[in-house]
Coordinates of C-alpha atoms and ligand atoms in Angstrom, one line a residue:
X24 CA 18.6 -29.8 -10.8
X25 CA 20.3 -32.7 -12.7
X26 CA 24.2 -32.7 -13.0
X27 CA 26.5 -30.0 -14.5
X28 CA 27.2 -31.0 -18.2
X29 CA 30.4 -33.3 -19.0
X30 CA 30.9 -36.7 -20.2
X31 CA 28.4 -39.3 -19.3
X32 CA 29.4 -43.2 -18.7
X33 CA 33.5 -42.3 -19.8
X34 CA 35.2 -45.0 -21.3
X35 CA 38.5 -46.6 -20.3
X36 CA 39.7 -44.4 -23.3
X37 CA 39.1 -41.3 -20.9
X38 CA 40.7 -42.7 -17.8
X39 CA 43.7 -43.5 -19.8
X40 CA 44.5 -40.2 -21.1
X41 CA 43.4 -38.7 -17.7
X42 CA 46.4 -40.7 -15.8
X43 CA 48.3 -39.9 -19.6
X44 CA 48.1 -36.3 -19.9
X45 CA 45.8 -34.9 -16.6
X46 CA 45.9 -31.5 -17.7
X47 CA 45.6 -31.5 -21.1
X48 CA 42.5 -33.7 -20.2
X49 CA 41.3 -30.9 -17.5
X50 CA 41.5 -28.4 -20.1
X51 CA 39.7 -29.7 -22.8
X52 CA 36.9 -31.0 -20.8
X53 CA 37.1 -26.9 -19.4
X54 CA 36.6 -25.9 -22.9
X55 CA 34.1 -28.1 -23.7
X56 CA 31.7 -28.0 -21.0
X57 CA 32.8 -24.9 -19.0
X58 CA 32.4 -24.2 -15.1
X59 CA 31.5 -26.5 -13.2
X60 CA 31.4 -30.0 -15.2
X61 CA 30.7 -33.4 -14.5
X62 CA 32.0 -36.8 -15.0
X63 CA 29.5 -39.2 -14.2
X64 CA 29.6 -43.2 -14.2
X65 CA 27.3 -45.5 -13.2
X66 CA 27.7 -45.6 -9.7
X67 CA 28.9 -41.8 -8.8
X68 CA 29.7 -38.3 -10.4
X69 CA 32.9 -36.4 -9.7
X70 CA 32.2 -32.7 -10.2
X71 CA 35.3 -30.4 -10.8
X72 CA 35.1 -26.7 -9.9
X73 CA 37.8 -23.6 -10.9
X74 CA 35.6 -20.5 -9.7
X75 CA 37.1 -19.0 -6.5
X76 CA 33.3 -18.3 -5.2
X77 CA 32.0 -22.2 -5.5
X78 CA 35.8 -23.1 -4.3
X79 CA 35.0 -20.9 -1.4
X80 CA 31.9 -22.4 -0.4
X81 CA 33.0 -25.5 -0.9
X82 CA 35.6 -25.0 1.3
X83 CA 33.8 -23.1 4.2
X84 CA 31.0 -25.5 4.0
X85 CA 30.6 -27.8 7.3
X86 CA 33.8 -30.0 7.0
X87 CA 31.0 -33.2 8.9
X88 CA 28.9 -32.8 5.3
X89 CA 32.1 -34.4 3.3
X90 CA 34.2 -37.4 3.4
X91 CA 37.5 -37.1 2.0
X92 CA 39.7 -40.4 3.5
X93 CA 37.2 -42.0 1.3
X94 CA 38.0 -40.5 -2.3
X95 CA 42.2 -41.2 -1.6
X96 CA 41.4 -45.2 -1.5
X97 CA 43.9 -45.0 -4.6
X98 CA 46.6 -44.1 -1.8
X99 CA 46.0 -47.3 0.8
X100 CA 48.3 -49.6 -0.6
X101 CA 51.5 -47.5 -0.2
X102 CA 50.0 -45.0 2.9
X103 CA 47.9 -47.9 4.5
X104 CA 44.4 -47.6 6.4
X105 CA 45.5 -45.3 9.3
X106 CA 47.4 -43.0 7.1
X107 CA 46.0 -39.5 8.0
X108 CA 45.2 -38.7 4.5
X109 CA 42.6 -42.0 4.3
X110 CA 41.2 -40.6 7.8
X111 CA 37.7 -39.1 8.2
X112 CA 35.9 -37.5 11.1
X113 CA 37.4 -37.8 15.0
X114 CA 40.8 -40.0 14.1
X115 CA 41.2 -37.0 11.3
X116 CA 40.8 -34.4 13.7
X117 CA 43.3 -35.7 16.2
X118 CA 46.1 -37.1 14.2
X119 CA 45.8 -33.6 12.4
X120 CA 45.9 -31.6 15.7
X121 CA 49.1 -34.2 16.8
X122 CA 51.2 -33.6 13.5
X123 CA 50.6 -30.5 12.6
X124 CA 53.0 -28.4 15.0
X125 CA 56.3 -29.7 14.0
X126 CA 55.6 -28.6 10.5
X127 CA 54.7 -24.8 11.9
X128 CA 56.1 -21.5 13.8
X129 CA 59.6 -21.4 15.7
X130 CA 59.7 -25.4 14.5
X131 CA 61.2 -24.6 11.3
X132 CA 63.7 -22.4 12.1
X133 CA 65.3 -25.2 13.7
X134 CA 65.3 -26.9 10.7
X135 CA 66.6 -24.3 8.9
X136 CA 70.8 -25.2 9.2
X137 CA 69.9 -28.7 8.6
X138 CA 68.2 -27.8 5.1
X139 CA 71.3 -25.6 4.2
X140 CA 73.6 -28.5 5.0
X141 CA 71.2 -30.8 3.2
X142 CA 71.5 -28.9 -0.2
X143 CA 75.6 -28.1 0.4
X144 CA 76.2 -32.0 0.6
X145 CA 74.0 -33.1 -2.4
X146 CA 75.5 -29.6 -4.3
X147 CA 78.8 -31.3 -3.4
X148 CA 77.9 -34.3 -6.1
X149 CA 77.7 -31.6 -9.0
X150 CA 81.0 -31.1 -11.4
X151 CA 81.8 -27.7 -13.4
X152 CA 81.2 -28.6 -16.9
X153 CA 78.4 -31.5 -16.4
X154 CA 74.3 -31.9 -16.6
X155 CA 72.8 -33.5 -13.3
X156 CA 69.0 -35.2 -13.4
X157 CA 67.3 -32.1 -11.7
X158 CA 64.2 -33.8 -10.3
X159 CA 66.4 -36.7 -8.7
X160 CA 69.0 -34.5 -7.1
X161 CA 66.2 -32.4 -6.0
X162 CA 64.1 -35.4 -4.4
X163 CA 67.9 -36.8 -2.7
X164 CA 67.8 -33.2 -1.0
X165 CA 64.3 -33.4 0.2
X166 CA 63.8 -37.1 1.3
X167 CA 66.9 -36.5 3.4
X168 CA 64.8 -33.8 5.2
X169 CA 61.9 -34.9 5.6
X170 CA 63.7 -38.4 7.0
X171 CA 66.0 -35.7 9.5
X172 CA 62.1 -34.3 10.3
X173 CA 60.8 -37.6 10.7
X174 CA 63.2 -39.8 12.8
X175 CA 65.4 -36.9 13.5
X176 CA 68.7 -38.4 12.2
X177 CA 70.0 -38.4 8.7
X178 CA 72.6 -41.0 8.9
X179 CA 73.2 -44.6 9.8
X180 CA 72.7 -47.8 7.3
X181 CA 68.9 -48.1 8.0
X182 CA 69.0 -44.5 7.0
X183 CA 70.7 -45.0 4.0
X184 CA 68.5 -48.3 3.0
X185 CA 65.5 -46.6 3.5
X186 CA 66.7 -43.5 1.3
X187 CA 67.1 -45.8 -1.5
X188 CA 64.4 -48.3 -1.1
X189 CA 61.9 -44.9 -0.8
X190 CA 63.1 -43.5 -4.0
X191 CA 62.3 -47.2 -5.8
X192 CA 58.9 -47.7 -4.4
X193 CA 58.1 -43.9 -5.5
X194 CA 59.6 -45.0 -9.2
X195 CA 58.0 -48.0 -9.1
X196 CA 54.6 -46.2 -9.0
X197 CA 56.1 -43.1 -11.0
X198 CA 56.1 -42.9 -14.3
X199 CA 51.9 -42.6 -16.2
X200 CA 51.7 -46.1 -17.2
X201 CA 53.4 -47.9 -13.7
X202 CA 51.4 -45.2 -12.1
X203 CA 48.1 -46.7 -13.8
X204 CA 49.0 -50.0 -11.3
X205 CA 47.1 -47.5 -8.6
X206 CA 43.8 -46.7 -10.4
X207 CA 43.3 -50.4 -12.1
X208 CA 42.7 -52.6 -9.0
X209 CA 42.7 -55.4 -11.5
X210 CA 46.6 -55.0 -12.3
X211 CA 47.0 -55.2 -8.5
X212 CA 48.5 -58.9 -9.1
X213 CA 51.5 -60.3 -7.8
X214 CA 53.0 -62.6 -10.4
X215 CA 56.2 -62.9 -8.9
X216 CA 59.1 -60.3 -8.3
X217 CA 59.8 -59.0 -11.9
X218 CA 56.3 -57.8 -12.1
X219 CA 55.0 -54.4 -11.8
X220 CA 53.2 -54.6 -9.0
X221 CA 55.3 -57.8 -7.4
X222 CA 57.9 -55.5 -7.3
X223 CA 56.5 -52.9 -5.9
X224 CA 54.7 -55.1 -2.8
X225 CA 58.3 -56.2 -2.5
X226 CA 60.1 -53.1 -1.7
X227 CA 57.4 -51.7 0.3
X228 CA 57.5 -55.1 2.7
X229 CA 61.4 -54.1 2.7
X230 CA 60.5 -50.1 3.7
X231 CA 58.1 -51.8 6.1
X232 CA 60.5 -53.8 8.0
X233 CA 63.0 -51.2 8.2
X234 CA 60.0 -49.1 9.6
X235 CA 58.9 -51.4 12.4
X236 CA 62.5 -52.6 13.6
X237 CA 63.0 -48.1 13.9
X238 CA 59.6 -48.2 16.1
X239 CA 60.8 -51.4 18.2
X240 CA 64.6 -49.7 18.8
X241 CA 62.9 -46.1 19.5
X242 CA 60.3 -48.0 21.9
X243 CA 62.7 -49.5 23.5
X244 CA 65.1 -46.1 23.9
X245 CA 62.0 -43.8 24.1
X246 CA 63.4 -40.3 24.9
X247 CA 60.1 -38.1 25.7
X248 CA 62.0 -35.5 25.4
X249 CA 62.7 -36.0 21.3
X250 CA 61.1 -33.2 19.3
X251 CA 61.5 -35.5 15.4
X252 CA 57.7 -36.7 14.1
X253 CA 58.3 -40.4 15.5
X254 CA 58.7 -39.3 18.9
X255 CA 55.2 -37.3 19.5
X256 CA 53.8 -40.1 17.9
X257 CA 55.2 -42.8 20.6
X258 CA 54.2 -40.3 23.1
X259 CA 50.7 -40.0 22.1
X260 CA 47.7 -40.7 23.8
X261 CA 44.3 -41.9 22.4
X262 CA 41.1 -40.5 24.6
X263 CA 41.7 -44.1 26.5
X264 CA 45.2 -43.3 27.3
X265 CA 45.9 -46.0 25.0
X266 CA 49.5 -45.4 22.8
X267 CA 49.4 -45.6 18.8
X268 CA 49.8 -49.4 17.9
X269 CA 52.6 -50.3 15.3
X270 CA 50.5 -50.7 12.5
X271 CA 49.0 -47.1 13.2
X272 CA 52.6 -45.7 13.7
X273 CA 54.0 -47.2 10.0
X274 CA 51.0 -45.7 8.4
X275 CA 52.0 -42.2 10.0
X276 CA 55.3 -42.4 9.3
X277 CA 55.0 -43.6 5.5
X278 CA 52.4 -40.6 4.8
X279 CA 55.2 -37.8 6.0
X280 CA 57.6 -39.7 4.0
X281 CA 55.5 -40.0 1.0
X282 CA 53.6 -36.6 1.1
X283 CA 56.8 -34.7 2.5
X284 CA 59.2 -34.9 -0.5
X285 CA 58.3 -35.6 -3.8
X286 CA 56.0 -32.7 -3.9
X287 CA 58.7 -30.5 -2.6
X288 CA 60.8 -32.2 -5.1
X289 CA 59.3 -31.1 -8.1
X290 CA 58.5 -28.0 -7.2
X291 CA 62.0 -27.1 -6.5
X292 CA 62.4 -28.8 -10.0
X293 CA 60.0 -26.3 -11.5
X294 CA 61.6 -23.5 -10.0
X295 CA 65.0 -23.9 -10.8
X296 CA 63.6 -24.7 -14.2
X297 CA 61.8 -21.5 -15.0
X298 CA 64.9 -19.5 -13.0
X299 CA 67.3 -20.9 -15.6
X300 CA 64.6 -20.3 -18.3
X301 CA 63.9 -16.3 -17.6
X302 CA 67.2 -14.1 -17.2
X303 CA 65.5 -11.3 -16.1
X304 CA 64.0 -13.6 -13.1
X305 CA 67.5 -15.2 -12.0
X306 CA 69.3 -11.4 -12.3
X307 CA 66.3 -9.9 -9.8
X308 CA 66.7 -12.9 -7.1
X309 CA 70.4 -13.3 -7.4
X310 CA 70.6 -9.2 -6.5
X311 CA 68.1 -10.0 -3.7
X312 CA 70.2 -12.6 -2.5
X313 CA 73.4 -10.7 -2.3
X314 CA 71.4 -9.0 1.0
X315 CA 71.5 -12.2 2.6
X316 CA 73.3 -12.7 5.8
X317 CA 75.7 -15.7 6.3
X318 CA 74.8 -16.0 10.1
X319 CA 71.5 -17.2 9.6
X320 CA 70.6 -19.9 8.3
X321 CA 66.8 -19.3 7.8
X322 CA 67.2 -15.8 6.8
X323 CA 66.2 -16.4 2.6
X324 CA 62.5 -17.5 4.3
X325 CA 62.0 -13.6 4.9
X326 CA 62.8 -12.6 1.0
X327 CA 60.0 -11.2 -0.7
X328 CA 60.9 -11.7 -4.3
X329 CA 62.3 -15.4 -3.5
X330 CA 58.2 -15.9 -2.1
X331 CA 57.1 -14.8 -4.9
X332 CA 59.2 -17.0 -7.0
X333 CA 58.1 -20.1 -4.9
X334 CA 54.5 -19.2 -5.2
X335 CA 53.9 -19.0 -9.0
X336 CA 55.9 -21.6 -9.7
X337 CA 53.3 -23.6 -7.6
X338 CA 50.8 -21.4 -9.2
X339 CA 51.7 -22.2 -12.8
X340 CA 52.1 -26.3 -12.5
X341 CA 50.5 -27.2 -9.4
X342 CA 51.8 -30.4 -8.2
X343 CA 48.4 -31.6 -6.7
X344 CA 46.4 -31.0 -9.7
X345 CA 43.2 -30.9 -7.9
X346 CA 43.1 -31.0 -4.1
X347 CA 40.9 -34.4 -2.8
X348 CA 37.9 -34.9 -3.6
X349 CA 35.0 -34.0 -0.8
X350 CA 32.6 -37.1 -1.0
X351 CA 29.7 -36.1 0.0
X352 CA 27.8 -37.7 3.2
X353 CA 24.2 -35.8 2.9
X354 CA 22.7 -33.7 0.0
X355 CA 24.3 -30.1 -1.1
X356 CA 23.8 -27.3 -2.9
X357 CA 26.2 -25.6 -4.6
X358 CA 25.9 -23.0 -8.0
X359 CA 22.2 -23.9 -8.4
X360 CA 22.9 -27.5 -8.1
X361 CA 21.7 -29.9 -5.6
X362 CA 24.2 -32.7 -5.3
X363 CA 23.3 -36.0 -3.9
X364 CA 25.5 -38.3 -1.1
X365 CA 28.5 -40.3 -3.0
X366 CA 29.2 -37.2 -5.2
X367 CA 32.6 -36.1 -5.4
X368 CA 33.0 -32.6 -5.2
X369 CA 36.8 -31.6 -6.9
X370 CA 38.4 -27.7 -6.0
X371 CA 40.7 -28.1 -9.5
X372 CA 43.5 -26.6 -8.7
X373 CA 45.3 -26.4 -12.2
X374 CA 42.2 -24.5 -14.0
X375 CA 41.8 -22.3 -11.3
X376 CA 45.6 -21.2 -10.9
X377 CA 45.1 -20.5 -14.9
X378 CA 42.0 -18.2 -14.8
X379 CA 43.2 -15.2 -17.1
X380 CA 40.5 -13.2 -14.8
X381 CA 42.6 -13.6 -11.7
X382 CA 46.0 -14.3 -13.7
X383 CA 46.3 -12.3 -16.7
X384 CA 48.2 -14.3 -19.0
X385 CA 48.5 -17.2 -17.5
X386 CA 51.1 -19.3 -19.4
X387 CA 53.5 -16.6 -18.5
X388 CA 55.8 -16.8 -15.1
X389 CA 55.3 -13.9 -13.5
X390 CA 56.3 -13.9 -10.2
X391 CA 55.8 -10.1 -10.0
X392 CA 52.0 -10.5 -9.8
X393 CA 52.1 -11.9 -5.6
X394 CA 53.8 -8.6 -5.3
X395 CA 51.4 -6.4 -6.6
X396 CA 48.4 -8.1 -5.0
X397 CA 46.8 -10.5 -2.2
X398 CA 44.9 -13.6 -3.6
X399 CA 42.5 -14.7 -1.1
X400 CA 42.6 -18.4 0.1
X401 CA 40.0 -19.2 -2.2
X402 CA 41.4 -17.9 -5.8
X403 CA 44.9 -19.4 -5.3
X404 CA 45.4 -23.0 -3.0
X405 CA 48.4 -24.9 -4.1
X406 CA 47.9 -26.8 -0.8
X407 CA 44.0 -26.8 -1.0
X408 CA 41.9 -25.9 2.1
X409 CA 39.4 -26.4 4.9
X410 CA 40.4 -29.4 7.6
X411 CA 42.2 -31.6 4.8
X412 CA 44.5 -27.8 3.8
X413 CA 48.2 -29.3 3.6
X414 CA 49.8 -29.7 7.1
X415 CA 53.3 -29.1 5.2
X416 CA 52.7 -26.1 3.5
X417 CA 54.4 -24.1 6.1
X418 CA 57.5 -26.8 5.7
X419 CA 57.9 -27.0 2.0
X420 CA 58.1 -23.2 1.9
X421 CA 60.6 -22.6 3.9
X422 CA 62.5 -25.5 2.3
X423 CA 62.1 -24.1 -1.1
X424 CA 63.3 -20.8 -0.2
X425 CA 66.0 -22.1 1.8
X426 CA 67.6 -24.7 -1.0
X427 CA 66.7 -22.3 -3.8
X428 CA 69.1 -19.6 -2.2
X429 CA 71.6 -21.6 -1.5
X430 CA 72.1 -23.7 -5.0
X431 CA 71.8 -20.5 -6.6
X432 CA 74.2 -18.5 -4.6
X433 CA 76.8 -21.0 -5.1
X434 CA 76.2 -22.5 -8.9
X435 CA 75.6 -20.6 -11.9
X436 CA 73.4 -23.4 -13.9
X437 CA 71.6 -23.9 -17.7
X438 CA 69.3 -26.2 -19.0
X439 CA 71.1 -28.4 -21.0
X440 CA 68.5 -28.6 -23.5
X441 CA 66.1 -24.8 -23.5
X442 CA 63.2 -26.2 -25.1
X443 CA 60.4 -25.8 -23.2
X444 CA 59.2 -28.4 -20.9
X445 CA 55.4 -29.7 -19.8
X446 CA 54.7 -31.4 -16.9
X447 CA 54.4 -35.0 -17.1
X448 CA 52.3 -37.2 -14.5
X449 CA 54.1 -38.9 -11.5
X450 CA 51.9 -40.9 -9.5
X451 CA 49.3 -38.6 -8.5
X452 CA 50.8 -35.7 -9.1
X453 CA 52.2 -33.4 -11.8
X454 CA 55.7 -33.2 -12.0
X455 CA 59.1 -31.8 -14.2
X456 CA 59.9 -35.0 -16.2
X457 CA 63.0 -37.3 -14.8
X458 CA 64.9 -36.4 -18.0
X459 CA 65.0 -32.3 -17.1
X460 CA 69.3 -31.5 -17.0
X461 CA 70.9 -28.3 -16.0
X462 CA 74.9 -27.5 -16.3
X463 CA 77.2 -26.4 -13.9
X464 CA 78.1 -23.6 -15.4
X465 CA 80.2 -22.4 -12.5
X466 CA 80.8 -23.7 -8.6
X467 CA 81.7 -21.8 -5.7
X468 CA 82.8 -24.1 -3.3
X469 CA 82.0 -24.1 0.6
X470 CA 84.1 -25.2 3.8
X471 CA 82.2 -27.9 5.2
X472 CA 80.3 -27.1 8.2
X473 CA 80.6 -30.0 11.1
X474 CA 76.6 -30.9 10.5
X475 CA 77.6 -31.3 6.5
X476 CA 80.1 -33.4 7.5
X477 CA 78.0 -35.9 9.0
X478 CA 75.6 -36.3 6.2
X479 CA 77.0 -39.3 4.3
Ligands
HEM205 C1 55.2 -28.2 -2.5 C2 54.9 -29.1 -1.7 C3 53.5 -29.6 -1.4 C4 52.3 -29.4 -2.1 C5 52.1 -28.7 -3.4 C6 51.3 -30.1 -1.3 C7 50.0 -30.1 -1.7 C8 49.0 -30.7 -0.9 C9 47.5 -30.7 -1.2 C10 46.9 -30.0 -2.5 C11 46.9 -31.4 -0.3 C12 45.4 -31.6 -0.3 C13 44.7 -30.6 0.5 C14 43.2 -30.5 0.3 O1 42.6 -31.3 -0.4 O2 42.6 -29.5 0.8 C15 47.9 -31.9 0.6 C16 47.6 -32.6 1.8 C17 48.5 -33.1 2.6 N1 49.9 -32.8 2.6 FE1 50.9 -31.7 1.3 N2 51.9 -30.7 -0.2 C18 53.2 -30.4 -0.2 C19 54.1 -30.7 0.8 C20 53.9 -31.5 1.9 C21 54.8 -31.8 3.0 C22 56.2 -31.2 3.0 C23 54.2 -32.6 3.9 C24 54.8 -33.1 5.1 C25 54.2 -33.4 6.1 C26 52.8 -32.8 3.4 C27 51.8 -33.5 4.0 C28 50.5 -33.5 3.6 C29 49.5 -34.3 4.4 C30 49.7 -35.2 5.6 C31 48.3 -34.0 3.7 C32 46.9 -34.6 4.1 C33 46.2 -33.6 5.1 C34 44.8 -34.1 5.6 O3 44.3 -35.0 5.0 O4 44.3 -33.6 6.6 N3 52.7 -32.1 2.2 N4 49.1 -31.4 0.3

């Protein structure tokens, strides 16, 4: 059977307002041509799906039948080839099965003081009185995680340079039109160091040298008994007993970087966001947070109405839009279809999470509706599934919860400005614009703690 209906041969008119406006595009296309539909060009189709039973088979389908390293190409020139989200097959499997633990289990509870501190030091910035740039606050609190995660410090000048030079690259690719330097190859021209993409080849050859003199200096000092990302990776073994080479271990360590806090970033945006927006949510979580207890740290990851907070904001504006695109190697079938190798087969995200079937009223935040049912893996997957399913998820959780409750305990903020706010593309994802403010409205200061007192 020939292709599900959708736009045939788009023009650059469609790929412009798809990097423009992504989900206005998604929905209109949705409306248009329903469930399942089809963009095809000359060479390949993508096919995006929203129905939790194709999603499903999709997703339980033989992992060896799809490609997926192959559909992020737009990611190499920041992530590089041996990033794990541009591997396929074996290498996949094994840097999957290397980096997946420290994200997971009794891991993150050690984590857990260090994101509190995090949050009290960058909460420390904030005046009574004045607005603060949500989204950037929110991305200073999680790139310093992630980098505490990573190299297991979060201080020190190369620290600091590579805080800052992070946060321009990310920019540099940010907004919808720089971001449209990663899906035109042909703007991919360096004509010196004020242009777009000079600039950005610029800073990441300054991230990169920063990265490779903190894998020469940890080489030299290796400490095998380091539990931070860098050090399993030096430790690591190929079936050859041969170690990671340097080029392998920047790749690694720019894709925890990149992956590991922006997305967290905005959706701690979001959630403040609608928080401040709905009364009636911020009274319910501020009287479950009373209940917390001061002596542990991690305690606000075990609040039920704080989940369910966290999960429809992700449910409402996903930040992966779409989760990647499974290429496919061999022919499939899939809803009467029989799709043919080089097809890109798309869970969308974003239409799915807005199904009125599974989520009545869908525009609305509701975070009551995770308490009063179960959604199966299939009908709700803010960090998609199968072998490529987010190895953060666990991590951005608990980091959520964990910097939610403590802003909120100790500030009582507004949006500066109440109108309502749409998610605006950054890079390739869907984000809280850069020009969201909140008040302080009120600050309860806190002693610093000795590990607060470190972060500079
Ligand atoms: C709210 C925060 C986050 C969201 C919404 C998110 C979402 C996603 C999604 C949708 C995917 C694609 C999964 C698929 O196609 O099935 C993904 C993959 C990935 N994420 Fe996240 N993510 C978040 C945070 C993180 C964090 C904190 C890390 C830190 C390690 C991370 C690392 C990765 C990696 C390495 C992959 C690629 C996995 C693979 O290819 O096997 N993400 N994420």
């Amino acid at each position: 059977m020939s292709l599900p209906n959708g736009p045939r041969n788009p023009n650059f008119v469609l790929t412009l307002q798809w990097i423009a406006k992504p989900l206005e595009v998604l929905e209109e296309l949705d409306q248009k041509y329903g469930d399942p539909f089809a963009i095809a060009g000359s060479n390949f189709a993508t096919v995006f799906f929203s129905n939790p039973q194709a999603i499903q088979e999709l997703l339980t389908a033989n992992p060896d039948l799809f490609d997926c390293g192959l559909g992020n190409k737009t990611l190499q020139p920041i992530l590089g080839d041996h990033s794990l989200i541009l591997l396929d097959n074996e290498r996949h499997q094994r840097q999957r099965r290397l980096l997946t633990p420290p994200f997971h289990g009794e891991r993150l509870r050690t984590y857990g003081k260090t994101i509190c501190d995090i949050t009290e030091h960058v909460m420390s910035q904030w005046t009574v009185g004045e607005s603060f740039f949500v989204r950037s606050y929110m991305q200073e609190i999680s790139l310093r995680v992630i980098l505490h995660t990573v190299f297991g410090l979060h201080e020190g000048q190369r620290f600091e340079q590579l805080r800052h030079l992070l946060s321009s690259l990310l920019d540099s690719i940010g907004s919808p039109l720089s971001s449209s330097l990663l899906y035109f190859q042909k703007l991919q021209r360096d004509l010196g160091p004020w242009s777009p993409w000079g600039r950005f080849l610029r800073l990441r050859q300054q991230i990169d040298q920063l990265l490779y003199a903190e894998i020469q200096q940890r080489r030299e000092q290796f400490n095998s008994s380091g539990t931070d990302i860098l050090s399993l990776l030096l430790a690591a073994r190929d079936e050859l007993g041969q170690p990671m080479t340097d080029v392998e271990l920047r790749d690694e360590l720019m894709t925890m970087l990149f992956a590991g806090h922006e997305t967290t970033a905005s959706a701690l945006a979001w959630a403040l966001y609608w928080i401040e927006q709905l009364p009636e949510v911020r009274d319910k979580l501020l009287k479950e947070l009373k209940s917390l207890d001061d002596s542990d740290p991690s305690a606000a990851a075990k609040l039920p109405y704080l989940a369910a907070v966290c999960s429809e904001t992700l449910r409402i504006y996903p930040i992966a839009i779409t989760a990647f695109a499974r290429v496919l190697k061999s022919p499939f079938q899939l809803m009467g279809y029989q799709f043919e190798p080089g097809t890109q087969l798309v869970p969308c995200i974003y239409l799915l999470h807005q199904r009125p079937d599974l989520f009545p009223e869908p525009k609305r935040f509701k975070p009551e509706r995770f308490l009063e049912r179960q959604f199966s893996p299939y009908e709700y997957l803010p960090f998609g599934g199968s072998n490529r399913r987010c190895i953060g998820m666990a991590f951005a959780l608990f980091e959520m919860k964990l910097v939610l409750a403590t802003i909120l305990r100790r500030n009582q903020l507004a949006l500066t400005n109440r109108r309502q706010i749409k998610p605006v593309r950054r890079g390739v994802t869907a984000a809280p614009p850069s020009w969201m403010q909140m008040t302080v409205v009120s600050q309860q200061k806190s002693a610093p703690t000795s590990s607060a007192a470190l972060i500079r």
